[in-house]
CSV table of N, CA and C and ligand atoms in Angstrom, one decimal:
chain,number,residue,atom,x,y,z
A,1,UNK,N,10.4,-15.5,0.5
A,1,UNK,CA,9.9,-14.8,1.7
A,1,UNK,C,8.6,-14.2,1.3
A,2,UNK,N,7.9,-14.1,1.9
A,2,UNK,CA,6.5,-13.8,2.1
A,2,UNK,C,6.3,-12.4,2.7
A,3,UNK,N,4.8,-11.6,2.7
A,3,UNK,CA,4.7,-10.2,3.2
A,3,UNK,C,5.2,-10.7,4.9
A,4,UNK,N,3.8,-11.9,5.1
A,4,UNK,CA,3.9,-11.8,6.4
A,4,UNK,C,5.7,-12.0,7.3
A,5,UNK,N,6.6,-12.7,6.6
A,5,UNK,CA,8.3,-12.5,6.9
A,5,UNK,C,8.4,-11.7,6.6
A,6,UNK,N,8.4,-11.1,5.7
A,6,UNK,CA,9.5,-9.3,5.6
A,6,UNK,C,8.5,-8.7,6.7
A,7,UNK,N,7.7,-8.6,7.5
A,7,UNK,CA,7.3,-7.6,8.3
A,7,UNK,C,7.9,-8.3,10.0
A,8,UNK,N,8.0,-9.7,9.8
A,8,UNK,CA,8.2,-10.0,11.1
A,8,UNK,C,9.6,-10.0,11.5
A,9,UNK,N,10.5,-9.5,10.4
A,9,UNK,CA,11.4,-9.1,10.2
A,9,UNK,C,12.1,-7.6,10.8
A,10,UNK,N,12.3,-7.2,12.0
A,10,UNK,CA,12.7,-6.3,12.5
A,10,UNK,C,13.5,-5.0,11.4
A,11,UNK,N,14.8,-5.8,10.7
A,11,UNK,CA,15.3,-5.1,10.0
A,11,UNK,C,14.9,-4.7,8.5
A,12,UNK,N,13.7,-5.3,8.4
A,12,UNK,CA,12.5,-4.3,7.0
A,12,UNK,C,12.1,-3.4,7.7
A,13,UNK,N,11.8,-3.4,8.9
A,13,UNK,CA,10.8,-2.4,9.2
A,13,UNK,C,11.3,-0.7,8.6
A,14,UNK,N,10.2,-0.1,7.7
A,14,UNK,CA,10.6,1.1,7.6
A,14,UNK,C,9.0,1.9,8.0
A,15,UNK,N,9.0,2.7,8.7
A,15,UNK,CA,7.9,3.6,8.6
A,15,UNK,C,7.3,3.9,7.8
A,16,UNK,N,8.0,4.7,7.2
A,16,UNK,CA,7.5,5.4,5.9
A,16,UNK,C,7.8,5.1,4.5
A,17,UNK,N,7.6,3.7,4.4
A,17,UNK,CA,8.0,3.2,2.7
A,17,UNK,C,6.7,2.3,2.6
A,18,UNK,N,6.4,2.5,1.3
A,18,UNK,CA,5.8,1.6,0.8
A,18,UNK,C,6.1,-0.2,0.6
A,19,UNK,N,5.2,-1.2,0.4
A,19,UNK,CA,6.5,-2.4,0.3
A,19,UNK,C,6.7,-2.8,-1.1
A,20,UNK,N,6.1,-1.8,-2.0
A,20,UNK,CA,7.2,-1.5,-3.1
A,20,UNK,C,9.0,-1.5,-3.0
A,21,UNK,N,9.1,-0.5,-1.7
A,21,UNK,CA,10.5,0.1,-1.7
A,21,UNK,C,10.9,-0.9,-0.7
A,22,UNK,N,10.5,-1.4,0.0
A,22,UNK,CA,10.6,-2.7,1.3
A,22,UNK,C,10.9,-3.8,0.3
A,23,UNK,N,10.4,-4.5,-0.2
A,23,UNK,CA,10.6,-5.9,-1.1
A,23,UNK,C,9.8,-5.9,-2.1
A,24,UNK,N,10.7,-5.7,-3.0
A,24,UNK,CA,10.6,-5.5,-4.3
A,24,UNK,C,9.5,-6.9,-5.0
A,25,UNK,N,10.3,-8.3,-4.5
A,25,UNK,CA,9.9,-9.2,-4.8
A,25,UNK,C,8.4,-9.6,-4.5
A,26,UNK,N,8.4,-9.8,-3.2
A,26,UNK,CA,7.0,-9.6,-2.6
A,26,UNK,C,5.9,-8.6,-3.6
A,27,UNK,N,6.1,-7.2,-3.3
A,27,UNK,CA,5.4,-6.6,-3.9
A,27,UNK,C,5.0,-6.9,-5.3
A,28,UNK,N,5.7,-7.4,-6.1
A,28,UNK,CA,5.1,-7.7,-7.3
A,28,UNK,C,4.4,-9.4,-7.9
A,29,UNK,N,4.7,-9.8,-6.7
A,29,UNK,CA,3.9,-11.2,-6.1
A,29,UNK,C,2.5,-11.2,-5.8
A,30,UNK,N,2.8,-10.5,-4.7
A,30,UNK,CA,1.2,-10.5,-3.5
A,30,UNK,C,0.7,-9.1,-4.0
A,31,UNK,N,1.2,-7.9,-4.4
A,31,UNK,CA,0.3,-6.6,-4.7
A,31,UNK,C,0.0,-6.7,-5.8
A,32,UNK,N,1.0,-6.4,-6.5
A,32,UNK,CA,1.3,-5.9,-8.4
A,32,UNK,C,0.0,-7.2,-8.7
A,33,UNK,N,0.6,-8.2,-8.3
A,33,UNK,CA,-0.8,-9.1,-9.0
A,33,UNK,C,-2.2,-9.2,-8.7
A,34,UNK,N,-2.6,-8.4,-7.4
A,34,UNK,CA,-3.5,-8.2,-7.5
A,34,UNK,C,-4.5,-7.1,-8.0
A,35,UNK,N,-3.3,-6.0,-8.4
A,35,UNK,CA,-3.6,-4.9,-8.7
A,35,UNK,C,-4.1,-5.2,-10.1
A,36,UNK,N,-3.2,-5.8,-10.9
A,36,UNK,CA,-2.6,-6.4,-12.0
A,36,UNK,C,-4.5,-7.0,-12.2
A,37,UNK,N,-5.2,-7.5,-11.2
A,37,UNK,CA,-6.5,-8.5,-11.8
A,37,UNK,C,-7.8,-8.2,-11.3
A,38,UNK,N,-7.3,-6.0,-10.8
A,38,UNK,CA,-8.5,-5.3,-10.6
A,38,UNK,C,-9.4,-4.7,-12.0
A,39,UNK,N,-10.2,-4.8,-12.3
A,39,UNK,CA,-11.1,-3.8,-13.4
A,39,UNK,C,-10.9,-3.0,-13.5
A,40,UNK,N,-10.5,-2.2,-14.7
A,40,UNK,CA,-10.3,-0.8,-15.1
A,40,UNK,C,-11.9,0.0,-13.8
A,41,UNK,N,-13.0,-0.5,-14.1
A,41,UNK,CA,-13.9,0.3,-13.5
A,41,UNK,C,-13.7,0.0,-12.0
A,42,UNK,N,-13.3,-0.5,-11.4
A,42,UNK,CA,-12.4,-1.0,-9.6
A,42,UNK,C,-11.6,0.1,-9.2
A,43,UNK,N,-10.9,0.4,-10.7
A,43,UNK,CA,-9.5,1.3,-9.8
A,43,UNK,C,-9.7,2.7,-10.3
A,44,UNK,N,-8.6,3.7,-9.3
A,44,UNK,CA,-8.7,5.0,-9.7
A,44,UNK,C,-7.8,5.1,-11.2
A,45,UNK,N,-7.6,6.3,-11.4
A,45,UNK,CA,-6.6,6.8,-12.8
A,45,UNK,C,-5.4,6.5,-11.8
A,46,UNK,N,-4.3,6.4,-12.6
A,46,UNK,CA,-2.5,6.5,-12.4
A,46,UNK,C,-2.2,7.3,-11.2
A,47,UNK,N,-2.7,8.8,-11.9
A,47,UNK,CA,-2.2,10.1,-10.9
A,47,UNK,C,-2.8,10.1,-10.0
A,48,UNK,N,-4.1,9.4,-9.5
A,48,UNK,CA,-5.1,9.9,-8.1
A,48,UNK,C,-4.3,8.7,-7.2
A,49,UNK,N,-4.0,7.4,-8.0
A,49,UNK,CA,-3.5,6.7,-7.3
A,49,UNK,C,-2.1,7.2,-6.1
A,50,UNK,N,-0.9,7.9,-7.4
A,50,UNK,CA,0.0,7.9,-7.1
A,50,UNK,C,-0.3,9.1,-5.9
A,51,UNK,N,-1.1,10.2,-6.0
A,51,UNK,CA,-1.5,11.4,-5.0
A,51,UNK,C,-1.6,10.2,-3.8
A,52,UNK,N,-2.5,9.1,-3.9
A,52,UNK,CA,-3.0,8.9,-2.7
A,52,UNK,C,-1.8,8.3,-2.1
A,53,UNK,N,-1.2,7.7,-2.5
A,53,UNK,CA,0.5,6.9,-2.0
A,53,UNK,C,1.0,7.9,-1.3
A,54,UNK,N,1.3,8.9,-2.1
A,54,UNK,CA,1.9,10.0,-1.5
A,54,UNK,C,1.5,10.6,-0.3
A,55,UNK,N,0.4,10.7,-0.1
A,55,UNK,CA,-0.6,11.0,1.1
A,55,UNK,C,0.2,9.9,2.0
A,56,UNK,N,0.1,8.8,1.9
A,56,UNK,CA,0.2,8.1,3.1
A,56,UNK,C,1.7,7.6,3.2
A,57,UNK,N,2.5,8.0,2.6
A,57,UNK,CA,3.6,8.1,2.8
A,57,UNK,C,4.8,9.2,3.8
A,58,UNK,N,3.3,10.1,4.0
A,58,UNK,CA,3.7,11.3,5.0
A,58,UNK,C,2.9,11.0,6.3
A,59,UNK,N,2.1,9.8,6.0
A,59,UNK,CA,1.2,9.7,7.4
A,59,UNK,C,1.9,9.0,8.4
A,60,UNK,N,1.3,9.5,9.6
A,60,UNK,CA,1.9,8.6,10.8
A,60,UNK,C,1.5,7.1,10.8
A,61,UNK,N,0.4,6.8,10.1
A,61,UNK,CA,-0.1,5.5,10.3
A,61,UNK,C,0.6,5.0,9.7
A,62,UNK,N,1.1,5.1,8.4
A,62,UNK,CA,2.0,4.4,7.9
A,62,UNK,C,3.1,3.4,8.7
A,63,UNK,N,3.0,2.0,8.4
A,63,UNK,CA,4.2,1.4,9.0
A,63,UNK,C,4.3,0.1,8.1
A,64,UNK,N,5.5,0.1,7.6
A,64,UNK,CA,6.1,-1.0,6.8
A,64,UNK,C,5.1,-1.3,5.8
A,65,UNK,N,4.7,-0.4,5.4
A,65,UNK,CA,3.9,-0.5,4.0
A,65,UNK,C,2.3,-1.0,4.6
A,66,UNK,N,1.7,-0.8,5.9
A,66,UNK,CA,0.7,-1.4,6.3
A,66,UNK,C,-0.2,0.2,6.8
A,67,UNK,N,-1.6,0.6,7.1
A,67,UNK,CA,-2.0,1.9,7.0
A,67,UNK,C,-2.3,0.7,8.3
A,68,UNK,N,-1.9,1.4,9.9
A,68,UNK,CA,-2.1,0.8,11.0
A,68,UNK,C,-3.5,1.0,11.5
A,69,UNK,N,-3.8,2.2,10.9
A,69,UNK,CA,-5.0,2.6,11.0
A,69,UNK,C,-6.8,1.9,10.4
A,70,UNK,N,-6.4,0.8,9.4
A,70,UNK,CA,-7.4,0.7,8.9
A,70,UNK,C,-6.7,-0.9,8.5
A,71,UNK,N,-5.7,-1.6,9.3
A,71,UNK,CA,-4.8,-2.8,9.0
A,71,UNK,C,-4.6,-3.2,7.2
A,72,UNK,N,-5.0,-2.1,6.3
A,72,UNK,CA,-4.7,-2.7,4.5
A,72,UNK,C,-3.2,-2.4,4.3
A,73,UNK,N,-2.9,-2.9,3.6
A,73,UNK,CA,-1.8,-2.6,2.6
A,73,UNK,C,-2.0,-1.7,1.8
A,74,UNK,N,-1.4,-0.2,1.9
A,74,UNK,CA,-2.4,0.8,1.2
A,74,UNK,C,-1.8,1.3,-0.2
A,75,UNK,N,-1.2,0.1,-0.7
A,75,UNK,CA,-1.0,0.0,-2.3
A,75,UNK,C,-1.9,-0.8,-2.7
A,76,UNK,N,-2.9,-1.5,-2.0
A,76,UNK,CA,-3.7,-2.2,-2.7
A,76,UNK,C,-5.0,-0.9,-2.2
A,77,UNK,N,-5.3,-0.8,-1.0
A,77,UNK,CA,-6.5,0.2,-0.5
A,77,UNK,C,-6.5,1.4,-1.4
A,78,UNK,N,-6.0,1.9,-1.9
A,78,UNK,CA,-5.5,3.3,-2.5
A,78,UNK,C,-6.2,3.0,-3.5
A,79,UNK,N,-5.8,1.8,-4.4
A,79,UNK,CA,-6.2,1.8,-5.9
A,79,UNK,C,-7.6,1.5,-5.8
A,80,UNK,N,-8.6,1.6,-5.0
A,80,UNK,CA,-9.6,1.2,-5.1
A,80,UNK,C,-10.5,2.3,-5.4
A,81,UNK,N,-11.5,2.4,-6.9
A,81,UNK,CA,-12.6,3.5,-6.8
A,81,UNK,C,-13.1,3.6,-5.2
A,82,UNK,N,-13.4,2.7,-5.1
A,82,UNK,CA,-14.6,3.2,-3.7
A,82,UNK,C,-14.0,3.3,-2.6
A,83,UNK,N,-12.5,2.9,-2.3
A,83,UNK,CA,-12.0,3.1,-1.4
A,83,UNK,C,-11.8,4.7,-0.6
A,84,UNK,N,-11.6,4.6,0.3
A,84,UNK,CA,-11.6,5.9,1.0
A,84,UNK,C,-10.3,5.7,2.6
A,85,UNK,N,-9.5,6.7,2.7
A,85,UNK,CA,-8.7,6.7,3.6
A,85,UNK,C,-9.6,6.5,5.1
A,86,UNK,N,-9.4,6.1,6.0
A,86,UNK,CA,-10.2,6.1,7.5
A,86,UNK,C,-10.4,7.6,8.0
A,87,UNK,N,-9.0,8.1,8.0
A,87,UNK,CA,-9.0,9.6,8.4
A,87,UNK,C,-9.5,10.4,7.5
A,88,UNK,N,-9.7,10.2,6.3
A,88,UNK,CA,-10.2,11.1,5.3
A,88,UNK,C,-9.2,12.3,4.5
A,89,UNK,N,-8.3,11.2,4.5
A,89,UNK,CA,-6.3,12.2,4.3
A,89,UNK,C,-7.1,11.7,2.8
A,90,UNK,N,-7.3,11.3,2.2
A,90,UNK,CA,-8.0,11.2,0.3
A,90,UNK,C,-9.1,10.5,0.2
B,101,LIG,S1,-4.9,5.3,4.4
B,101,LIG,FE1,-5.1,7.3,5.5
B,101,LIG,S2,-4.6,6.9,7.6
B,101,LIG,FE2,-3.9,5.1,6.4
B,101,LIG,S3,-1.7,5.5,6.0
B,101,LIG,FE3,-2.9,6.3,4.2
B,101,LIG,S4,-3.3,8.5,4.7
B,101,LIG,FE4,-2.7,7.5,6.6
C-alpha cells in the first residue's frame, strides 16, 4: 500500500497523527527515506525537528499526516532548514 492508499482510505484517516503513527510501513518507505538522503546542512537538529511535529500535531490543519494548509507531508516539511510553517506556528 502506498501514501496515496492509506489516505484514500477512510478508515486511516486520523486528524491528528502523523503517518508515522498512520502506517508505519509507508512512512519508512516514502518519508524515513527521504529524510534518510537529506544533508546534514538541509535539516534542522533532532529537537527543533521533533518541537516542530509537535506544533503540528496540535494544529487544525493537520489531517492524516498532510499540513492541508500548505498540501506537504509535514514530516518531511518540518525537517527542512529553510522550511517555514505557512502560518508561522514554527
Ligand atoms: S505546518 Fe503549520 S499550518 Fe501546517 S500543520 Fe504544521 S503547524 Fe499547522
Amino acid at each position: 500500500m502506498n501514501i496515496m492508499e492509506v489516505n484514500a482510505n477512510p478508515r486511516n484517516r486520523c486528524y491528528r497523527c502523523l503517518l508515522e503513527e498512520i502506517d508505519p510501513v509507508s512512512y519508512e518507505r516514502d518519508i524515513r527515506r527521504i529524510l534518510d538522503m537529506m544533508r546534514p546542512g538541509e535539516k534542522v537538529h533532532e529537537n527543533l525537528y521533533q518541537m516542530r511535529l509537535d506544533t503540528c500535531r496540535q494544529c487544525e490543519y493537520l489531517n492524516n499526516g498532510t499540513c492541508t494548509a500548505c498540501g506537504c507531508y509535514v514530516e518531511l516539511r518540518a525537517a527542512g532548514l529553510q522550511s517555514r510553517c505557512p502560518y508561522k506556528n514554527w
